[in-house]
PDB file of C-alpha atoms and ligand atoms in Angstrom:
ATOM      1  CA  MET A   1     -39.123 -51.929-106.645  1.00 46.00           C
ATOM      2  CA  SER A   2     -41.866 -49.300-106.573  1.00 58.00           C
ATOM      3  CA  ASP A   3     -39.230 -46.567-106.348  1.00 68.00           C
ATOM      4  CA  LEU A   4     -37.698 -48.008-109.473  1.00 65.00           C
ATOM      5  CA  THR A   5     -41.092 -48.116-111.205  1.00 74.00           C
ATOM      6  CA  ASP A   6     -41.621 -44.466-110.290  1.00 76.00           C
ATOM      7  CA  LEU A   7     -38.213 -43.637-111.670  1.00 75.00           C
ATOM      8  CA  TYR A   8     -38.998 -45.418-114.929  1.00 80.00           C
ATOM      9  CA  GLN A   9     -42.341 -43.665-115.252  1.00 87.00           C
ATOM     10  CA  ALA A  10     -40.597 -40.370-114.663  1.00 89.00           C
ATOM     11  CA  VAL A  11     -38.217 -41.094-117.565  1.00 91.00           C
ATOM     12  CA  ILE A  12     -41.127 -41.796-119.924  1.00 92.00           C
ATOM     13  CA  LEU A  13     -43.143 -38.773-118.763  1.00 93.00           C
ATOM     14  CA  ASP A  14     -40.115 -36.535-119.071  1.00 94.00           C
ATOM     15  CA  HIS A  15     -39.323 -37.611-122.642  1.00 96.00           C
ATOM     16  CA  ASN A  16     -42.967 -37.271-123.556  1.00 93.00           C
ATOM     17  CA  LYS A  17     -43.200 -33.772-122.142  1.00 94.00           C
ATOM     18  CA  ARG A  18     -39.819 -32.572-123.380  1.00 96.00           C
ATOM     19  CA  PRO A  19     -38.911 -34.683-126.414  1.00 96.00           C
ATOM     20  CA  ARG A  20     -35.186 -34.641-127.226  1.00 98.00           C
ATOM     21  CA  ASN A  21     -33.874 -34.033-130.728  1.00 98.00           C
ATOM     22  CA  ARG A  22     -37.265 -33.174-132.138  1.00 97.00           C
ATOM     23  CA  GLY A  23     -37.149 -31.857-135.707  1.00 98.00           C
ATOM     24  CA  LYS A  24     -34.856 -32.361-138.670  1.00 98.00           C
ATOM     25  CA  PRO A  25     -31.214 -31.471-137.989  1.00 98.00           C
ATOM     26  CA  PRO A  26     -29.870 -29.085-140.647  1.00 97.00           C
ATOM     27  CA  THR A  27     -27.070 -31.489-141.629  1.00 97.00           C
ATOM     28  CA  ALA A  28     -29.258 -34.619-141.847  1.00 97.00           C
ATOM     29  CA  ASN A  29     -28.972 -36.519-145.135  1.00 95.00           C
ATOM     30  CA  ARG A  30     -30.522 -39.880-144.326  1.00 97.00           C
ATOM     31  CA  VAL A  31     -34.145 -40.397-143.490  1.00 97.00           C
ATOM     32  CA  ALA A  32     -36.566 -43.244-142.849  1.00 98.00           C
ATOM     33  CA  THR A  33     -40.139 -43.399-141.683  1.00 98.00           C
ATOM     34  CA  GLY A  34     -42.126 -45.889-139.706  1.00 97.00           C
ATOM     35  CA  ASP A  35     -45.737 -46.276-138.823  1.00 96.00           C
ATOM     36  CA  ASN A  36     -47.802 -48.387-136.537  1.00 97.00           C
ATOM     37  CA  PRO A  37     -51.368 -48.360-137.857  1.00 96.00           C
ATOM     38  CA  SER A  38     -52.729 -50.454-134.997  1.00 95.00           C
ATOM     39  CA  CYS A  39     -52.088 -47.531-132.646  1.00 96.00           C
ATOM     40  CA  GLY A  40     -51.898 -44.593-135.053  1.00 97.00           C
ATOM     41  CA  ASP A  41     -48.230 -43.808-134.376  1.00 97.00           C
ATOM     42  CA  ASN A  42     -45.885 -42.544-137.040  1.00 97.00           C
ATOM     43  CA  CYS A  43     -42.370 -41.224-137.025  1.00 97.00           C
ATOM     44  CA  THR A  44     -39.641 -39.963-139.304  1.00 98.00           C
ATOM     45  CA  VAL A  45     -36.026 -40.281-138.184  1.00 98.00           C
ATOM     46  CA  TYR A  46     -33.230 -38.153-139.649  1.00 98.00           C
ATOM     47  CA  LEU A  47     -29.526 -38.946-139.371  1.00 98.00           C
ATOM     48  CA  HIS A  48     -26.184 -37.570-140.324  1.00 98.00           C
ATOM     49  CA  LEU A  49     -23.062 -39.722-140.018  1.00 97.00           C
ATOM     50  CA  ASP A  50     -19.583 -38.313-139.534  1.00 96.00           C
ATOM     51  CA  ALA A  51     -16.456 -39.481-141.373  1.00 95.00           C
ATOM     52  CA  ALA A  52     -16.174 -42.441-138.979  1.00 96.00           C
ATOM     53  CA  ASP A  53     -19.792 -43.474-139.717  1.00 96.00           C
ATOM     54  CA  ARG A  54     -20.998 -42.376-136.297  1.00 98.00           C
ATOM     55  CA  VAL A  55     -24.219 -40.468-135.794  1.00 98.00           C
ATOM     56  CA  ASP A  56     -23.308 -36.840-135.249  1.00 97.00           C
ATOM     57  CA  ALA A  57     -26.812 -35.492-135.782  1.00 98.00           C
ATOM     58  CA  ILE A  58     -30.164 -37.164-135.218  1.00 98.00           C
ATOM     59  CA  GLY A  59     -33.703 -35.910-135.019  1.00 98.00           C
ATOM     60  CA  PHE A  60     -37.271 -37.085-135.359  1.00 98.00           C
ATOM     61  CA  GLU A  61     -40.747 -35.902-136.225  1.00 98.00           C
ATOM     62  CA  GLY A  62     -44.043 -37.647-135.827  1.00 96.00           C
ATOM     63  CA  SER A  63     -47.026 -38.140-133.658  1.00 96.00           C
ATOM     64  CA  GLY A  64     -48.626 -40.898-131.711  1.00 96.00           C
ATOM     65  CA  CYS A  65     -49.083 -42.294-128.254  1.00 94.00           C
ATOM     66  CA  ALA A  66     -46.927 -41.384-125.267  1.00 93.00           C
ATOM     67  CA  ILE A  67     -44.989 -44.667-125.438  1.00 94.00           C
ATOM     68  CA  SER A  68     -44.014 -44.200-129.085  1.00 96.00           C
ATOM     69  CA  GLN A  69     -43.027 -40.566-128.677  1.00 96.00           C
ATOM     70  CA  ALA A  70     -41.077 -41.092-125.456  1.00 96.00           C
ATOM     71  CA  SER A  71     -39.343 -44.175-126.817  1.00 97.00           C
ATOM     72  CA  THR A  72     -38.309 -42.399-130.036  1.00 98.00           C
ATOM     73  CA  SER A  73     -37.029 -39.415-128.052  1.00 98.00           C
ATOM     74  CA  LEU A  74     -34.995 -41.680-125.767  1.00 97.00           C
ATOM     75  CA  MET A  75     -33.719 -43.629-128.781  1.00 98.00           C
ATOM     76  CA  THR A  76     -32.272 -40.452-130.304  1.00 98.00           C
ATOM     77  CA  THR A  77     -30.289 -39.758-127.139  1.00 97.00           C
ATOM     78  CA  GLN A  78     -28.961 -43.338-127.089  1.00 97.00           C
ATOM     79  CA  VAL A  79     -28.099 -43.625-130.780  1.00 98.00           C
ATOM     80  CA  LYS A  80     -26.238 -40.323-131.026  1.00 98.00           C
ATOM     81  CA  GLY A  81     -22.506 -41.029-131.346  1.00 98.00           C
ATOM     82  CA  LYS A  82     -23.080 -44.656-132.332  1.00 98.00           C
ATOM     83  CA  THR A  83     -22.300 -46.625-135.481  1.00 98.00           C
ATOM     84  CA  ALA A  84     -24.991 -48.685-137.214  1.00 98.00           C
ATOM     85  CA  ALA A  85     -23.690 -51.870-135.572  1.00 98.00           C
ATOM     86  CA  GLU A  86     -23.678 -50.270-132.118  1.00 97.00           C
ATOM     87  CA  ALA A  87     -27.193 -48.918-132.631  1.00 98.00           C
ATOM     88  CA  GLU A  88     -28.378 -52.349-133.667  1.00 97.00           C
ATOM     89  CA  ALA A  89     -26.829 -53.912-130.574  1.00 96.00           C
ATOM     90  CA  LEU A  90     -28.584 -51.320-128.405  1.00 95.00           C
ATOM     91  CA  PHE A  91     -31.862 -52.049-130.157  1.00 96.00           C
ATOM     92  CA  ASN A  92     -31.427 -55.756-129.460  1.00 95.00           C
ATOM     93  CA  ASP A  93     -30.964 -54.945-125.768  1.00 94.00           C
ATOM     94  CA  PHE A  94     -34.010 -52.710-125.856  1.00 95.00           C
ATOM     95  CA  LYS A  95     -36.110 -55.336-127.640  1.00 96.00           C
ATOM     96  CA  HIS A  96     -35.126 -57.857-125.002  1.00 94.00           C
ATOM     97  CA  ILE A  97     -36.195 -55.433-122.260  1.00 94.00           C
ATOM     98  CA  VAL A  98     -39.614 -54.683-123.757  1.00 95.00           C
ATOM     99  CA  THR A  99     -40.427 -58.289-124.664  1.00 95.00           C
ATOM    100  CA  SER A 100     -39.148 -59.956-121.478  1.00 94.00           C
ATOM    101  CA  GLY A 101     -39.652 -57.210-118.912  1.00 92.00           C
ATOM    102  CA  GLN A 102     -36.125 -57.992-117.683  1.00 88.00           C
ATOM    103  CA  PRO A 103     -34.083 -54.877-117.013  1.00 80.00           C
ATOM    104  CA  PRO A 104     -30.514 -54.955-118.327  1.00 77.00           C
ATOM    105  CA  GLU A 105     -27.647 -55.807-116.002  1.00 78.00           C
ATOM    106  CA  GLU A 106     -26.351 -52.314-116.406  1.00 78.00           C
ATOM    107  CA  LEU A 107     -28.886 -49.760-115.288  1.00 76.00           C
ATOM    108  CA  SER A 108     -29.973 -47.638-118.210  1.00 84.00           C
ATOM    109  CA  ASP A 109     -32.851 -45.395-119.171  1.00 89.00           C
ATOM    110  CA  LEU A 110     -33.849 -48.046-121.704  1.00 92.00           C
ATOM    111  CA  ALA A 111     -35.101 -50.092-118.739  1.00 91.00           C
ATOM    112  CA  ALA A 112     -37.846 -47.503-118.293  1.00 91.00           C
ATOM    113  CA  PHE A 113     -39.730 -49.406-120.972  1.00 93.00           C
ATOM    114  CA  ALA A 114     -39.572 -52.803-119.232  1.00 92.00           C
ATOM    115  CA  GLY A 115     -43.215 -52.384-118.179  1.00 89.00           C
ATOM    116  CA  VAL A 116     -44.269 -52.482-121.819  1.00 92.00           C
ATOM    117  CA  HIS A 117     -43.857 -56.273-121.852  1.00 91.00           C
ATOM    118  CA  ALA A 118     -47.151 -56.564-119.966  1.00 90.00           C
ATOM    119  CA  PHE A 119     -48.918 -54.925-122.926  1.00 90.00           C
ATOM    120  CA  PRO A 120     -47.785 -56.834-126.020  1.00 91.00           C
ATOM    121  CA  ALA A 121     -49.740 -54.539-128.363  1.00 91.00           C
ATOM    122  CA  ARG A 122     -47.588 -51.633-127.186  1.00 93.00           C
ATOM    123  CA  ILE A 123     -44.293 -53.297-128.084  1.00 95.00           C
ATOM    124  CA  LYS A 124     -44.729 -51.955-131.616  1.00 97.00           C
ATOM    125  CA  CYS A 125     -45.184 -48.464-130.165  1.00 96.00           C
ATOM    126  CA  ALA A 126     -41.952 -48.771-128.203  1.00 96.00           C
ATOM    127  CA  THR A 127     -39.886 -50.117-131.101  1.00 98.00           C
ATOM    128  CA  LEU A 128     -41.261 -47.892-133.896  1.00 98.00           C
ATOM    129  CA  GLY A 129     -38.594 -45.190-133.673  1.00 98.00           C
ATOM    130  CA  TRP A 130     -35.797 -47.767-133.394  1.00 98.00           C
ATOM    131  CA  HIS A 131     -36.914 -49.534-136.555  1.00 98.00           C
ATOM    132  CA  ALA A 132     -37.008 -46.212-138.396  1.00 98.00           C
ATOM    133  CA  ALA A 133     -33.528 -45.270-137.134  1.00 98.00           C
ATOM    134  CA  LEU A 134     -31.977 -48.590-138.176  1.00 98.00           C
ATOM    135  CA  GLU A 135     -33.627 -48.184-141.579  1.00 98.00           C
ATOM    136  CA  ALA A 136     -32.224 -44.657-141.887  1.00 98.00           C
ATOM    137  CA  PHE A 137     -28.671 -46.001-141.394  1.00 97.00           C
ATOM    138  CA  LYS A 138     -29.172 -48.201-144.466  1.00 97.00           C
ATOM    139  CA  GLN A 139     -30.318 -45.389-146.741  1.00 94.00           C
ATOM    140  CA  PRO A 140     -27.833 -43.951-149.189  1.00 92.00           C
ATOM    141  CA  PRO A 141     -26.916 -40.404-148.170  1.00 91.00           C
ATOM    142  CA  SER A 142     -28.741 -37.706-150.087  1.00 86.00           C
ATOM    143  CA  ALA A 143     -27.317 -34.310-150.806  1.00 69.00           C
TER     144      ALA A 143
HETATM  145 ZN1   ZN B 201     -48.684 -46.316-129.844  1.00 96.20          ZN
END
């Protein structure tokens, strides 16, 4: 189990050090923001959907603790290529992982955040970017 814990920590450290999809993609036309005042985290998520309503571009900006930044970075890699319904299903899996500490049956990088369940105050940090992304799906596209 400790090997697995090391692996999970490596995923979080890696996303924190080298965030994926940072910045606003040039084609993005949907945006939503989220903030978590109890920790001081904030994030803005940008999306562009293709003709089939799948995310073909996603990016984020923001600042905050390592958990919030790593989780938002990982979220962008998971949500790319997904529809709103698929992203919501992924978020439900992720929420289950961070609130229960139970890794999913299928091994996934999302399980890296299972340890968060021991720190309930950090659950908001881990879900901040996901909430913003799901909100961005619901925004009308802007030119
Ligand atoms: Zn935080």
